[in-house]
Coordinates of C-alpha atoms (C1' of nucleotides) in Angstrom, one line a residue:
Chain A
M1 CA -44.0 -10.2 11.7
T2 CA -43.4 -13.9 11.0
G3 CA -39.9 -13.2 10.3
D4 CA -39.2 -11.7 13.7
L5 CA -39.4 -15.4 15.1
F6 CA -36.0 -15.9 13.5
D7 CA -34.4 -12.6 14.1
F8 CA -31.7 -14.5 16.4
L9 CA -30.5 -16.0 13.4
K10 CA -29.2 -12.7 11.8
V11 CA -25.5 -12.3 11.7
T12 CA -23.8 -9.0 11.6
E13 CA -20.6 -9.3 10.1
P14 CA -17.4 -7.3 11.4
G15 CA -17.0 -4.2 9.5
Q16 CA -20.1 -4.4 7.7
D17 CA -21.3 -1.0 9.0
E18 CA -17.8 0.7 8.1
S19 CA -17.9 -0.8 4.5
R20 CA -21.0 1.3 3.9
A21 CA -19.7 4.3 5.4
E22 CA -18.7 7.2 3.0
R23 CA -15.4 7.7 4.7
I24 CA -13.7 6.0 7.7
Q25 CA -11.5 8.1 9.7
L26 CA -8.4 6.3 10.9
D27 CA -6.6 9.2 12.5
P28 CA -6.4 12.9 12.0
G29 CA -5.4 13.5 8.3
A30 CA -6.2 9.6 7.5
F31 CA -9.2 8.2 5.8
I32 CA -10.4 5.2 3.8
F33 CA -12.9 5.8 1.2
P34 CA -14.8 2.6 0.5
G35 CA -15.8 2.1 -3.0
M36 CA -14.5 5.6 -4.2
A37 CA -12.4 4.0 -7.2
L38 CA -15.1 1.1 -7.9
S39 CA -16.5 2.4 -11.0
R40 CA -13.1 3.1 -12.6
A41 CA -11.6 0.1 -11.5
P42 CA -11.7 -1.6 -15.0
E43 CA -9.8 1.6 -16.6
L44 CA -7.4 1.6 -13.8
L45 CA -6.6 -1.9 -14.3
E46 CA -6.2 -1.3 -18.1
A47 CA -3.9 1.5 -17.2
A48 CA -2.0 -0.6 -14.8
R49 CA -1.7 -3.2 -17.4
H50 CA -0.3 -0.7 -19.9
I51 CA 2.3 0.5 -17.4
V52 CA 3.7 -3.3 -16.7
R53 CA 3.9 -3.8 -20.5
Q54 CA 6.5 -1.0 -20.4
A55 CA 8.0 -1.7 -17.2
P56 CA 7.4 -5.4 -16.0
F57 CA 7.0 -6.4 -12.4
R58 CA 9.8 -7.1 -10.5
H59 CA 10.9 -8.5 -6.9
L60 CA 13.1 -6.2 -5.3
V61 CA 15.8 -6.9 -2.7
T62 CA 16.0 -5.3 0.7
P63 CA 19.2 -3.7 2.3
G64 CA 19.2 -6.7 4.6
G65 CA 19.3 -8.9 1.4
H66 CA 15.8 -10.4 1.4
R67 CA 13.8 -10.5 -1.4
M68 CA 10.3 -8.9 -1.1
S69 CA 7.4 -11.2 -1.7
V70 CA 5.4 -8.6 -3.3
A71 CA 6.5 -7.6 -6.9
M72 CA 6.6 -3.9 -7.9
T73 CA 6.9 -1.6 -10.6
S74 CA 6.9 2.4 -10.8
F75 CA 5.6 5.2 -13.0
G76 CA 5.7 9.1 -13.0
D77 CA 8.7 11.2 -12.6
Y78 CA 10.3 9.3 -9.8
G79 CA 10.3 5.3 -9.2
W80 CA 10.9 3.8 -6.0
I81 CA 13.5 0.9 -5.7
S82 CA 15.2 -1.0 -3.1
D83 CA 18.6 -2.9 -3.2
R84 CA 21.4 -4.0 -0.9
S85 CA 22.3 -0.1 -1.0
G86 CA 18.8 0.9 0.5
Y87 CA 15.6 2.4 -0.5
R88 CA 15.4 5.5 -2.9
Y89 CA 13.8 7.0 -5.6
T90 CA 15.0 7.5 -9.2
H91 CA 14.2 9.1 -12.4
V92 CA 15.1 5.9 -14.4
R93 CA 14.5 2.0 -14.5
P94 CA 17.3 0.2 -12.6
D95 CA 17.2 -2.5 -15.2
N96 CA 17.8 -0.7 -18.3
G97 CA 18.4 3.2 -17.6
Q98 CA 15.1 4.1 -19.3
P99 CA 12.6 6.7 -17.9
W100 CA 9.6 5.1 -15.8
P101 CA 6.1 5.0 -17.7
V102 CA 4.4 8.2 -17.6
M103 CA 1.7 9.1 -15.1
P104 CA -1.7 8.3 -16.7
D105 CA -4.3 11.1 -16.4
L106 CA -7.0 8.8 -15.1
F107 CA -4.6 8.3 -12.0
R108 CA -4.3 12.0 -11.5
S109 CA -8.1 12.9 -11.4
L110 CA -8.7 10.0 -9.0
V111 CA -5.7 11.1 -6.6
E112 CA -7.0 14.8 -7.0
E113 CA -10.6 13.6 -6.0
A114 CA -9.2 11.5 -2.9
T115 CA -7.1 14.3 -1.3
R116 CA -9.9 16.8 -2.0
A117 CA -12.4 14.5 0.0
A118 CA -9.7 14.0 2.7
G119 CA -9.3 18.0 3.3
F120 CA -5.9 18.4 1.5
P121 CA -4.7 20.5 -1.4
H122 CA -4.1 18.9 -4.8
P123 CA -0.6 17.3 -4.8
P124 CA 1.9 17.4 -7.6
L125 CA 1.8 13.8 -7.9
Q126 CA 5.5 13.0 -8.8
S127 CA 5.5 9.2 -8.1
G128 CA 3.5 6.2 -8.5
L129 CA 4.1 2.5 -7.5
L130 CA 2.2 -0.5 -8.6
N131 CA 2.2 -3.6 -6.3
L132 CA 1.2 -7.1 -7.1
Y133 CA 0.3 -9.1 -4.1
R134 CA -0.4 -13.0 -4.9
P135 CA -1.7 -15.5 -2.0
G136 CA 0.5 -15.4 1.3
T137 CA 2.4 -12.2 0.2
R138 CA 2.7 -9.4 2.5
L139 CA 4.2 -6.0 3.1
S140 CA 5.6 -5.8 6.7
L141 CA 4.7 -2.8 8.8
H142 CA 6.8 0.1 7.8
Q143 CA 6.8 4.1 7.4
D144 CA 7.1 5.9 4.0
K145 CA 10.2 8.1 4.7
D146 CA 12.3 8.1 1.7
E147 CA 10.5 11.3 0.5
E148 CA 11.7 14.7 1.3
D149 CA 8.2 15.7 1.6
A150 CA 6.9 14.7 4.9
E151 CA 3.3 16.1 4.9
T152 CA 1.7 15.8 1.4
P153 CA -0.9 12.7 1.6
I154 CA -0.1 9.1 0.1
V155 CA -3.0 8.0 -1.6
S156 CA -3.4 4.3 -1.9
V157 CA -6.0 2.4 -4.4
S158 CA -6.9 -1.3 -4.0
L159 CA -7.8 -3.5 -6.6
G160 CA -9.0 -7.2 -7.0
V161 CA -8.6 -9.3 -4.0
A162 CA -9.3 -7.9 -0.6
A163 CA -6.4 -7.6 1.8
T164 CA -6.1 -6.7 5.8
F165 CA -4.6 -3.2 6.1
L166 CA -2.5 -2.9 9.2
W167 CA -2.4 0.7 10.8
G168 CA 0.1 1.4 13.4
G169 CA 1.1 4.9 14.8
L170 CA 4.2 7.1 14.9
D171 CA 6.1 4.3 16.8
R172 CA 6.9 0.9 15.7
A173 CA 5.6 -0.2 19.0
S174 CA 2.1 1.6 18.7
P175 CA -0.9 -0.8 18.7
L176 CA -2.2 -2.0 15.3
R177 CA -5.8 -1.7 14.3
R178 CA -6.9 -3.7 10.9
F179 CA -9.1 -2.5 8.2
R180 CA -10.6 -4.5 5.2
L181 CA -9.3 -3.0 2.0
S182 CA -11.7 -4.3 -0.9
H183 CA -11.8 -3.7 -4.7
G184 CA -12.1 0.1 -5.4
D185 CA -11.4 1.2 -1.9
V186 CA -8.8 4.2 -1.4
V187 CA -6.9 5.2 1.4
V188 CA -5.4 8.8 2.2
W189 CA -3.0 9.7 4.7
G190 CA -1.1 13.1 5.1
G191 CA -0.5 16.0 7.5
P192 CA -0.2 14.4 11.0
S193 CA -0.7 11.2 9.9
R194 CA 1.9 11.1 6.8
M195 CA 4.4 9.1 8.8
M196 CA 2.3 6.4 10.3
F197 CA 3.5 3.1 10.3
H198 CA 1.3 0.8 8.1
G199 CA 1.2 -2.8 6.1
I200 CA -0.5 -5.4 4.5
A201 CA -1.1 -8.7 6.2
P202 CA -0.3 -12.0 4.1
L203 CA -2.9 -12.3 1.4
A204 CA -5.6 -14.8 1.8
V205 CA -6.3 -17.3 -1.0
S206 CA -9.4 -16.0 -2.7
S207 CA -10.4 -14.6 -6.3
H208 CA -11.8 -11.7 -7.9
P209 CA -13.3 -11.7 -11.2
L210 CA -10.9 -8.9 -12.7
T211 CA -7.6 -10.1 -11.1
G212 CA -8.0 -13.7 -10.5
E213 CA -6.2 -14.6 -7.1
C214 CA -4.1 -11.2 -7.2
R215 CA -4.5 -8.0 -5.5
L216 CA -3.1 -4.8 -7.2
N217 CA -2.4 -1.8 -5.2
L218 CA -1.7 2.0 -6.8
T219 CA 0.2 4.3 -4.4
F220 CA 0.6 7.7 -5.0
R221 CA 3.5 10.3 -3.5
Q222 CA 5.1 13.7 -3.6
I223 CA 9.0 13.2 -3.4
T224 CA 10.6 16.6 -3.4
R225 CA 10.0 19.3 -0.7
R226 CA 8.5 21.6 -3.6
S227 CA 7.2 20.7 -7.0
Chain B
dA1 C1' 14.9 -4.5 8.5
dA2 C1' 9.3 -2.3 3.0
dG3 C1' 11.9 -10.1 5.6
dT4 C1' 6.9 -16.3 2.7
dT5 C1' 13.5 -13.5 8.2
dA6 C1' 16.3 -16.0 12.0
dC7 C1' 17.0 -16.3 16.3
dT8 C1' 15.8 -17.1 21.7
Chain C
dG1 C1' 9.7 -10.4 21.3
dT2 C1' 14.0 -8.9 19.4
dA3 C1' 18.0 -8.8 16.3
dC4 C1' 20.4 -7.9 12.3

DNA sequence: AAGTTACT
DNA sequence: GTAC
């Protein structure tokens, strides 16, 4: 009763309600699952650490000759790389010709859970990409179109410092919507949303107990038309 | 061209 | 914004 006097002081933060939702639909076939990976985050980070020990992060160069601010490495049967010749998937690491680290079972089960929750069948899961964001780094708006498979969903897992996810449409000029991606959030986009433009805004200077000033992102893809 | 872009 |  007495607290009612001060109700006008209450502040509703943007996105507060959304962050509590079980899932947020961005478009048909595109969802954010807030906190879906939260309880497994320490094990996911340990598995990521194990991958980086085998295949260290690198700053790839775009076909235009620019160094990407986000550092990357891959795992699974196919790894994504970029250089002056273009974007492509390879079975081996460009630095030493060795196979990419194996896809951990922990990742497979999380991806199966996420795709099921989004209403898609289990993907064969041929490729994993691990991205490291430091303060100020970004991933400009782009489409994932280096894969033969244009329908199987992409699964993205956010760990560490929160980032702003940019979500557009099928054309580069489509209006952008912005979503906060926090530690443990999972995004799935497939079917009609598979080719949507997306990106990550420059990472704010912030800190997370498990990752320091960094954000780690895991993404999973099907590469070939049939597995 | 997935750019801490480089211009007009 | 638009261009490479």
